Amino acid sequence: MRHVKLILGDQLNARHSWFRAPDDRVVFVLAELRQETDYVVHHRQKVLAFFAAMRQFAEALSAAGHQVRYFTLDDTARFRDLPEWLHSVLAEEGADAFSYQQPDEYRLDEQMRAFCRTLEMDSDVVDSEHFLTGRDAWNEYPNSRLEYFYRALRKQYQVLMDDEQKPLGGQWNFDADNREALPKEAVWPEPLRFATDVSDIDGMLQRHGVKTLGRADPRALLWPTSREQSRQLLMHFLKYNLASFGRYQDAMTPEGWSLFHSRLAFSLNSKMLHPLEVIREAEAHWHRHQDEITLAQVEGFIRQILGWREYVRALYWQHMPEYGTRNHLRARRALPAYYWTGKTRMACMAHAIGQSLEYAYAHHIQRLMVTGNFALLAGIDPDAVDAWYLGIYIDAVEWVEMPNTRGMSQYADGGLIASKPYAASGQYIRKMSHYCRQCAYKVNAKTGPDSCPFNSLYWHFLARNRETLKGNARLKLVYANWDRQNPDQREAVLNTAEHHLSQINKL
Ligand code: FAD
Ligand code: SF4
């Protein structure tokens, strides 16, 4: 008997039950494939990090006594796609059984199902043993908002709960204690960077003409590419960042690129780390250091992983594939060129995009309230916005990227995730960042060519989408405020927005 088991590039879960003990009937196969480098233009660091992590994972499995076959791009370039390569591997191995782990992306899930239908041997699909909820979790909490979903999981997994099944500290949510702007004198820890030499992979990408975006130093890749490095990053976060995580979660400054954020999303999404492992470590660390770390900080962190991460996945599987076509606000404009270069006079955009090109990373509020907010206000086509986010970030995998982009940030799902659009004027960015001081535009001006584009575009967005949004109770006051403004002022604001839109590529 020869049993081939496929491990996809984002299934690097060393604790999976597949790997409990070596079995000489089983061979694990992993492959670098052009279909994966090419389905969107990825950041170079992202391709390097995924391939490096896959290679190290395969080596670790071999070292543990498993039979593993690893196929580089050199080996697979002649195959059109994953199924064609798999057919050849199964034939070479003389396999009589095939297994794979449930893919997290709809595109791969469909491809693998279709592939298995063509096989004349036993095949099965097993759980990836990574998530805390099933793909059908949405059915258990239908139409629920994040808060109830998160509370149910807190109870189920006994996270930050007391003996009477009440949330520790007497409340579920400490948002009110968090989300401050950075004070002028604030200091934050140096981000822990690794320096893995991935020149061989980079050379291979060059040889094969793989198109990528962004910058990379292949002699010193800063992202973790093994479970050990991922654990180091987790420990570094707990020791140096957790104590201020929630407080400055929404803060932005041109002086720093990750502040108190964990940068764990790549390790989580490639499954080098398990979400419950991260949650339990954070909880235990807080228990040991309650004198330094408030409950609000650790709750704020755990909510992102136990709440948001599981929640967006449930939503993705409930609504795919139709979710990927949603465009509730009928946004059609092309993505401005500076999303690919960072060359804009808007300081907030230049920094958020610039650091994304430099590090394949921006933190949540930069993604949501700067680049995402601008795209929403300017009416950029969500297909283009999705493709940009799916390519540029180290942690971008469709199941988590799409609900965050199309849903949370672009409101293209009509409010499934967000109860109102995350639209904001320059005042939000001024309050939460140090960007506006360095900007060519005036954050307090709403009209005129030098006024902050976010200001007039904000009102233009609300005015042009009024028919669609007017029934939203959470926008009632906003529209009342707009209606109270003097008609000449309203017209001047809308004209300014039209002016900015007419030269959107030159802002
Ligand atoms: P931290 O701020 O340290 O948070 C800790 C962890 O919580 C993250 O590592 C992540 O696993 C989880 N998390 C936090 N917020 C979310 C969220 N909204 N949804 C799901 N998980 C969350 N996250 C991705 O993992 N991949 C993506 O492709 C992605 N695309 C996004 C696109 C847009 C437009 C927006 C607004 C958000 C996106 N997010 C995405 C969510 C979030 O921005 C990132 O998870 C986070 O910035 C990653 O950085 P970090 O690891 O330092 O996170
Ligand atoms: Fe961004 Fe406007 Fe502030 Fe400039 S003034 S940094 S464009 S919010």
XYZ file of C-alpha atoms and ligand atoms in Angstrom:
568
model
C 0.000 0.000 0.000
C 1.287 3.463 -0.918
C -0.596 6.404 0.526
C 0.192 9.906 -0.769
C -0.768 12.777 1.538
C -0.731 16.339 0.262
C 0.325 19.281 2.436
C -0.563 22.684 1.025
C 1.696 25.700 1.567
C -0.503 27.146 4.322
C -0.879 23.813 6.152
C 2.398 23.777 8.067
C 0.812 22.422 11.227
C 3.452 20.246 12.901
C 0.942 19.153 15.529
C -1.478 17.639 13.035
C -2.436 14.044 13.881
C -0.948 12.964 10.527
C 2.482 13.464 12.003
C 2.094 11.536 15.289
C 4.274 8.643 14.152
C 6.130 7.830 10.933
C 4.426 5.258 8.725
C 6.423 3.684 5.898
C 3.299 3.307 3.758
C 2.783 7.072 3.747
C 4.619 9.701 1.729
C 3.926 13.383 2.318
C 4.198 15.670 -0.692
C 4.622 19.442 -0.845
C 5.091 21.574 -3.937
C 5.944 25.096 -5.000
C 3.596 25.791 -7.891
C 3.199 28.511 -10.488
C -0.558 28.464 -9.956
C 0.137 29.683 -6.405
C 2.752 32.295 -7.301
C 0.559 33.640 -10.099
C -3.122 33.727 -9.015
C -2.457 37.316 -7.894
C 0.725 39.430 -7.883
C 2.202 38.773 -4.440
C 4.729 40.725 -2.435
C 8.158 39.170 -2.996
C 8.644 38.671 0.769
C 5.399 36.717 0.876
C 6.470 34.238 -1.805
C 9.925 33.918 -0.229
C 8.472 33.390 3.242
C 5.926 30.775 2.173
C 8.450 28.772 0.159
C 11.112 29.021 2.880
C 8.602 27.922 5.534
C 7.439 25.004 3.368
C 11.034 23.881 2.824
C 11.838 24.032 6.535
C 8.632 22.194 7.369
C 9.496 19.399 4.924
C 12.990 19.152 6.422
C 11.579 18.957 9.948
C 9.192 16.171 8.905
C 12.044 14.209 7.284
C 14.189 14.695 10.370
C 11.338 13.250 12.447
C 11.427 10.079 10.334
C 8.572 10.723 7.885
C 8.865 10.076 4.171
C 8.607 13.400 2.389
C 8.938 14.490 -1.215
C 9.433 18.182 -1.779
C 9.031 19.696 -5.246
C 10.573 23.090 -5.995
C 9.432 25.380 -8.795
C 12.215 23.839 -10.892
C 10.517 20.462 -10.476
C 6.949 21.623 -11.073
C 7.327 24.341 -13.719
C 6.349 21.938 -16.500
C 2.937 21.259 -14.909
C -0.016 23.452 -15.731
C -1.540 23.295 -12.265
C -1.880 21.410 -8.983
C -4.022 18.547 -10.351
C -1.648 17.895 -13.261
C 1.341 17.748 -10.901
C -0.557 15.532 -8.435
C -1.532 13.039 -11.158
C 2.124 12.697 -12.068
C 3.198 12.219 -8.416
C 0.537 9.593 -7.772
C 1.621 7.687 -10.880
C 5.327 7.902 -9.961
C 4.619 6.682 -6.444
C 2.306 3.891 -7.619
C -0.159 5.228 -5.059
C -3.331 3.399 -4.167
C -4.662 6.023 -1.758
C -4.633 9.806 -1.627
C -5.491 12.222 1.191
C -5.432 15.954 1.639
C -6.322 18.431 4.369
C -9.334 20.672 3.936
C -8.085 23.786 2.097
C -9.025 27.149 3.538
C -9.544 28.883 0.251
C -12.615 28.287 -1.846
C -10.585 28.199 -5.075
C -8.378 25.349 -3.810
C -11.259 23.529 -2.183
C -13.106 23.376 -5.495
C -9.978 22.353 -7.359
C -9.230 19.503 -4.944
C -12.796 18.197 -4.997
C -12.767 18.145 -8.795
C -9.366 16.443 -8.752
C -10.552 13.675 -6.425
C -13.515 12.963 -8.697
C -11.023 12.044 -11.436
C -9.119 9.538 -9.263
C -9.473 5.816 -9.535
C -8.241 5.131 -6.025
C -9.380 5.778 -2.467
C -9.224 9.416 -1.547
C -10.271 11.357 1.480
C -10.124 14.815 2.992
C -9.341 15.451 6.646
C -9.611 18.463 8.885
C -6.574 20.764 9.018
C -6.958 20.691 12.834
C -6.228 24.376 13.043
C -9.389 26.375 13.593
C -11.492 26.536 16.732
C -14.775 26.460 14.825
C -15.950 24.441 11.842
C -16.503 25.860 8.385
C -20.234 25.878 9.117
C -19.903 27.920 12.327
C -22.118 30.638 10.839
C -25.109 28.290 11.113
C -24.673 28.053 14.865
C -24.781 31.810 15.308
C -26.823 32.930 12.305
C -26.560 36.610 11.413
C -24.802 37.155 14.665
C -22.467 40.081 15.178
C -18.934 39.404 16.305
C -19.658 40.073 19.978
C -21.986 37.078 20.506
C -19.849 34.778 18.435
C -16.815 35.753 20.518
C -18.602 35.347 23.848
C -19.776 31.862 22.880
C -16.195 30.871 22.046
C -14.871 32.367 25.285
C -17.265 30.079 27.140
C -16.629 27.045 24.970
C -12.846 27.273 25.324
C -12.892 28.683 28.853
C -10.797 31.697 27.954
C -10.631 34.544 30.493
C -13.606 33.082 32.392
C -14.091 32.834 36.161
C -15.397 29.841 38.128
C -18.970 31.056 37.836
C -18.761 31.169 34.053
C -18.637 34.950 34.032
C -16.029 36.895 32.068
C -12.990 37.816 34.144
C -13.173 41.408 35.299
C -16.975 41.361 35.010
C -17.152 42.461 31.394
C -16.562 40.939 27.977
C -15.135 43.935 26.240
C -12.608 46.535 27.334
C -12.561 48.608 24.168
C -13.377 51.745 26.125
C -10.046 51.401 28.013
C -8.084 50.886 24.828
C -7.502 52.542 21.494
C -5.582 55.641 22.470
C -3.374 57.745 20.227
C 0.365 57.587 20.868
C 1.619 60.347 23.145
C 4.534 62.380 21.764
C 7.037 60.803 24.156
C 5.903 57.207 23.449
C 8.504 54.542 22.799
C 7.809 51.107 21.459
C 9.884 47.947 21.213
C 12.094 47.274 18.193
C 10.306 44.716 15.997
C 11.961 41.296 16.267
C 13.356 40.561 12.811
C 14.845 37.327 11.626
C 17.551 37.287 8.959
C 17.039 34.069 7.056
C 19.058 33.739 3.882
C 16.614 32.849 1.114
C 18.839 33.870 -1.819
C 18.456 30.427 -3.398
C 14.671 30.808 -3.490
C 14.994 34.358 -4.775
C 17.310 33.163 -7.561
C 14.765 30.513 -8.477
C 11.970 33.126 -8.658
C 14.184 35.187 -10.972
C 14.974 32.202 -13.195
C 11.289 31.451 -13.565
C 10.312 35.077 -14.138
C 7.814 35.101 -11.243
C 6.251 38.550 -11.120
C 6.147 40.031 -7.617
C 5.701 43.435 -5.983
C 7.463 45.244 -3.150
C 11.019 45.061 -1.895
C 12.925 42.185 -0.285
C 16.393 41.490 1.030
C 16.747 37.790 0.228
C 19.913 37.522 2.349
C 17.957 38.537 5.442
C 14.245 37.726 5.302
C 12.734 39.257 8.398
C 9.657 37.008 8.708
C 9.599 33.768 10.720
C 9.921 30.741 8.480
C 9.792 27.938 11.052
C 7.794 26.968 14.074
C 10.767 27.799 16.311
C 11.021 31.329 14.931
C 7.251 31.722 15.170
C 7.407 30.755 18.852
C 10.220 33.266 19.364
C 8.089 35.985 17.803
C 5.182 35.034 20.072
C 7.382 35.159 23.187
C 8.875 38.470 22.104
C 5.384 39.887 21.660
C 4.219 38.697 25.085
C 7.289 40.044 26.823
C 7.584 43.435 25.146
C 4.346 44.357 23.378
C 1.339 42.847 25.126
C 1.326 45.341 28.002
C 0.461 48.156 25.559
C -1.194 46.177 22.763
C -4.810 47.215 23.286
C -4.036 50.744 24.424
C -2.204 51.646 21.197
C -3.838 49.147 18.873
C -5.320 51.890 16.687
C -2.448 54.360 16.887
C -0.357 55.279 13.839
C 2.898 57.150 13.356
C 5.350 57.594 10.499
C 8.112 56.706 12.985
C 7.113 53.063 13.416
C 5.687 50.284 11.268
C 4.308 47.728 13.690
C 4.320 49.482 17.097
C 2.850 47.075 19.672
C 1.290 44.668 17.163
C 2.297 41.020 17.218
C 3.030 40.385 13.499
C 1.897 36.820 14.167
C -0.661 36.614 11.355
C 1.767 34.960 8.907
C 2.708 32.283 11.463
C -0.957 31.727 12.258
C -2.198 31.671 8.673
C 0.534 29.291 7.535
C -0.431 27.235 10.639
C 3.050 27.209 12.108
C 1.245 28.440 15.230
C -2.111 27.235 16.475
C -4.608 29.914 17.524
C -5.387 28.203 20.842
C -1.684 27.931 21.593
C -1.312 31.693 21.108
C -4.423 32.438 23.176
C -3.385 30.138 26.056
C 0.167 31.558 26.078
C -1.211 35.103 26.184
C -3.619 34.247 28.995
C -0.926 32.454 31.017
C 1.528 35.306 30.487
C -1.045 37.793 31.710
C -1.776 35.657 34.812
C 1.933 35.700 35.662
C 2.345 39.448 35.039
C -0.885 41.008 36.261
C 1.125 43.692 37.994
C 2.361 44.956 34.598
C -0.376 43.965 32.155
C -4.015 44.927 32.519
C -6.868 42.620 31.606
C -7.898 45.114 28.904
C -4.648 44.496 27.027
C -4.839 40.730 26.972
C -8.585 40.696 26.268
C -8.029 43.097 23.365
C -5.452 40.728 21.883
C -7.392 37.502 22.446
C -10.531 39.038 20.917
C -8.673 39.469 17.611
C -7.803 35.789 17.381
C -10.640 34.017 19.154
C -13.200 36.516 17.873
C -12.382 38.224 14.607
C -10.240 35.531 13.041
C -12.760 32.738 13.547
C -15.673 35.038 12.759
C -14.437 36.181 9.347
C -13.660 32.586 8.420
C -17.205 31.504 9.289
C -18.580 34.322 7.193
C -16.311 33.480 4.261
C -17.467 29.857 4.100
C -21.099 30.764 4.569
C -21.122 33.183 1.659
C -18.573 31.955 -0.880
C -18.399 32.008 -3.832
C -21.021 34.714 -4.170
C -19.264 36.882 -1.547
C -16.364 37.478 -3.924
C -18.637 39.196 -6.439
C -20.396 41.566 -4.058
C -20.266 45.278 -4.838
C -23.089 46.761 -2.779
C -22.094 50.375 -3.419
C -21.426 49.763 -7.141
C -17.918 51.154 -6.867
C -16.142 51.161 -10.241
C -13.113 53.454 -10.115
C -9.633 52.070 -10.893
C -7.060 51.753 -8.105
C -4.777 54.831 -8.151
C -1.203 54.141 -9.252
C 0.302 55.170 -5.889
C -1.059 51.995 -4.299
C 1.853 50.319 -6.124
C 4.507 52.957 -5.448
C 3.569 54.916 -2.314
C 4.212 58.108 -4.279
C 1.487 60.477 -3.105
C 1.473 63.784 -1.239
C -1.001 62.353 1.288
C 1.377 61.563 4.164
C -0.837 58.895 5.728
C -1.214 57.014 2.440
C 2.462 57.419 1.531
C 3.509 55.888 4.849
C 0.948 53.069 4.992
C 1.661 52.044 1.394
C 5.409 52.689 1.658
C 5.822 50.398 4.655
C 3.630 47.769 2.980
C 6.003 47.737 0.009
C 9.005 47.691 2.345
C 7.868 45.058 4.851
C 4.765 43.378 3.340
C 3.024 44.610 6.477
C 0.715 47.320 7.739
C -1.266 47.023 10.930
C -5.020 46.758 11.100
C -5.864 50.441 11.383
C -3.506 51.404 8.581
C -5.266 48.812 6.402
C -8.763 49.764 7.512
C -8.707 53.491 8.158
C -6.032 54.710 5.744
C -5.689 52.656 2.545
C -9.074 50.942 2.925
C -10.890 54.105 3.967
C -9.448 56.035 1.019
C -10.520 53.327 -1.443
C -14.006 53.296 0.077
C -14.389 57.091 -0.031
C -13.046 57.296 -3.593
C -15.304 54.472 -4.812
C -12.582 52.073 -5.976
C -13.798 48.805 -7.476
C -13.695 46.156 -4.705
C -12.201 43.616 -7.136
C -9.137 45.856 -7.501
C -9.003 46.552 -3.768
C -9.240 42.834 -3.003
C -6.444 41.976 -5.434
C -4.192 44.599 -3.874
C -4.719 43.394 -0.300
C -4.447 39.744 -1.340
C -1.082 40.400 -2.940
C 0.684 42.873 -0.727
C 0.512 41.482 2.793
C 2.655 38.710 4.213
C -0.425 37.247 5.930
C -2.835 37.580 3.006
C -4.810 34.427 2.370
C -8.206 34.795 0.773
C -10.407 33.368 3.571
C -9.274 36.151 5.913
C -8.309 38.854 3.411
C -11.612 38.938 1.549
C -14.096 39.397 4.417
C -11.814 42.043 5.900
C -11.384 43.888 2.611
C -14.607 43.465 0.711
C -16.717 43.311 3.853
C -15.236 45.260 6.711
C -13.317 47.883 4.781
C -15.290 48.364 1.535
C -18.835 47.612 2.753
C -19.246 45.726 -0.524
C -21.129 42.961 1.319
C -23.878 45.415 2.275
C -23.213 45.219 6.001
C -22.725 41.523 6.781
C -19.632 42.288 8.856
C -19.794 45.987 9.595
C -23.018 47.546 10.783
C -22.027 50.743 8.967
C -19.254 51.639 6.517
C -15.851 52.300 8.087
C -15.770 55.716 6.426
C -13.936 58.535 8.157
C -12.692 62.006 7.384
C -9.155 63.259 7.968
C -10.135 64.103 11.551
C -10.013 60.445 12.537
C -6.524 60.090 11.052
C -5.422 63.331 12.715
C -6.659 62.079 16.089
C -5.101 58.616 15.862
C -1.813 59.413 14.143
C 1.132 61.752 13.777
C 0.770 61.831 9.987
C -1.035 65.099 9.408
C 1.773 67.244 10.822
C 3.968 66.158 7.917
C 1.367 66.320 5.178
C 1.149 68.592 2.148
C -2.618 68.795 2.720
C -4.425 70.706 5.459
C -6.313 68.376 7.716
C -8.602 71.075 9.068
C -9.672 72.295 5.617
C -12.659 70.788 3.826
C -12.543 72.844 0.675
C -9.921 74.002 -1.774
C -7.152 72.116 -3.595
C -4.925 71.962 -0.480
C -7.620 70.552 1.761
C -7.219 67.027 3.078
C -8.787 64.772 0.410
C -10.304 62.520 3.099
C -12.468 65.432 4.323
C -14.402 66.275 1.177
C -14.364 62.685 -0.081
C -16.023 61.608 3.152
C -19.043 63.831 2.498
C -19.029 63.011 -1.193
C -19.162 59.308 -0.285
C -22.141 59.844 1.997
C -23.936 62.110 -0.454
C -23.497 59.886 -3.495
C -24.499 56.709 -1.588
C -27.408 58.310 0.225
C -30.108 56.198 -1.400
C -28.318 52.998 -0.375
C -27.275 54.112 3.103
C -30.089 56.353 4.282
C -31.934 53.513 6.048
C -28.938 52.763 8.267
C -29.866 53.917 11.769
C -26.222 54.424 12.680
C -25.872 57.058 9.937
C -28.937 59.089 10.851
C -27.041 61.679 12.862
C -24.341 61.941 10.217
C -26.862 62.723 7.494
C -28.670 65.152 9.810
C -25.353 66.929 10.364
C -24.783 67.156 6.578
C -28.277 68.489 5.987
C -27.771 71.195 8.623
C -24.738 72.609 6.808
C -25.277 75.643 4.657
C -26.002 74.739 1.010
C -23.095 76.827 -0.333
C -20.719 75.075 2.024
C -22.080 71.674 0.988
C -21.642 72.553 -2.652
C -18.081 73.751 -2.072
C -17.233 70.489 -0.277
C -18.712 68.375 -3.071
C -16.910 70.453 -5.722
C -13.640 69.986 -3.862
C -14.230 66.239 -3.763
C -14.959 66.238 -7.507
C -11.735 68.138 -8.055
C -9.747 65.609 -6.008
C -11.420 62.709 -7.828
C -10.741 64.265 -11.224
C -7.023 64.131 -10.495
C -7.016 61.174 -8.174
C -3.761 59.777 -9.574
C -1.971 63.030 -8.773
C -3.047 63.466 -5.147
P -2.258 41.958 15.619
O -2.789 43.320 15.573
O -1.111 41.697 16.497
O -3.474 40.992 16.020
C -3.240 39.655 16.482
C -3.847 38.642 15.554
O -5.255 38.759 15.546
C -3.437 38.751 14.094
O -2.195 38.146 13.876
C -4.574 38.049 13.386
O -4.367 36.666 13.326
C -5.767 38.333 14.284
N -6.591 39.415 13.741
C -6.582 40.712 14.091
N -7.542 41.388 13.432
C -8.147 40.496 12.636
C -9.204 40.580 11.699
N -9.847 41.737 11.455
N -9.546 39.472 11.027
C -8.919 38.292 11.249
N -7.926 38.147 12.131
C -7.540 39.243 12.820
N -5.565 39.545 8.388
C -4.945 38.461 7.893
O -4.533 37.579 8.650
N -4.780 38.306 6.537
C -5.218 39.241 5.663
O -5.051 39.082 4.461
C -5.847 40.400 6.168
N -6.287 41.377 5.318
C -6.881 42.487 5.828
C -7.350 43.458 4.944
C -7.980 44.589 5.421
C -8.521 45.627 4.476
C -8.141 44.754 6.812
C -8.821 45.958 7.354
C -7.679 43.793 7.698
C -7.055 42.643 7.225
N -6.596 41.636 8.092
C -6.000 40.520 7.575
C -6.843 41.714 9.547
C -5.707 42.393 10.352
O -5.464 43.661 9.821
C -4.436 41.552 10.348
O -4.722 40.258 10.848
C -3.362 42.159 11.222
O -3.097 43.478 10.836
C -2.094 41.321 11.130
O -1.077 41.913 11.871
P -0.636 41.347 13.286
O -0.332 39.902 13.156
O 0.425 42.236 13.803
O -1.969 41.487 14.113
Fe -3.838 62.011 5.516
Fe -5.337 64.210 5.278
Fe -3.765 63.905 7.401
Fe -2.704 64.345 4.990
S -3.992 65.744 6.161
S -2.016 62.849 6.507
S -4.124 63.250 3.672
S -5.511 62.643 6.858
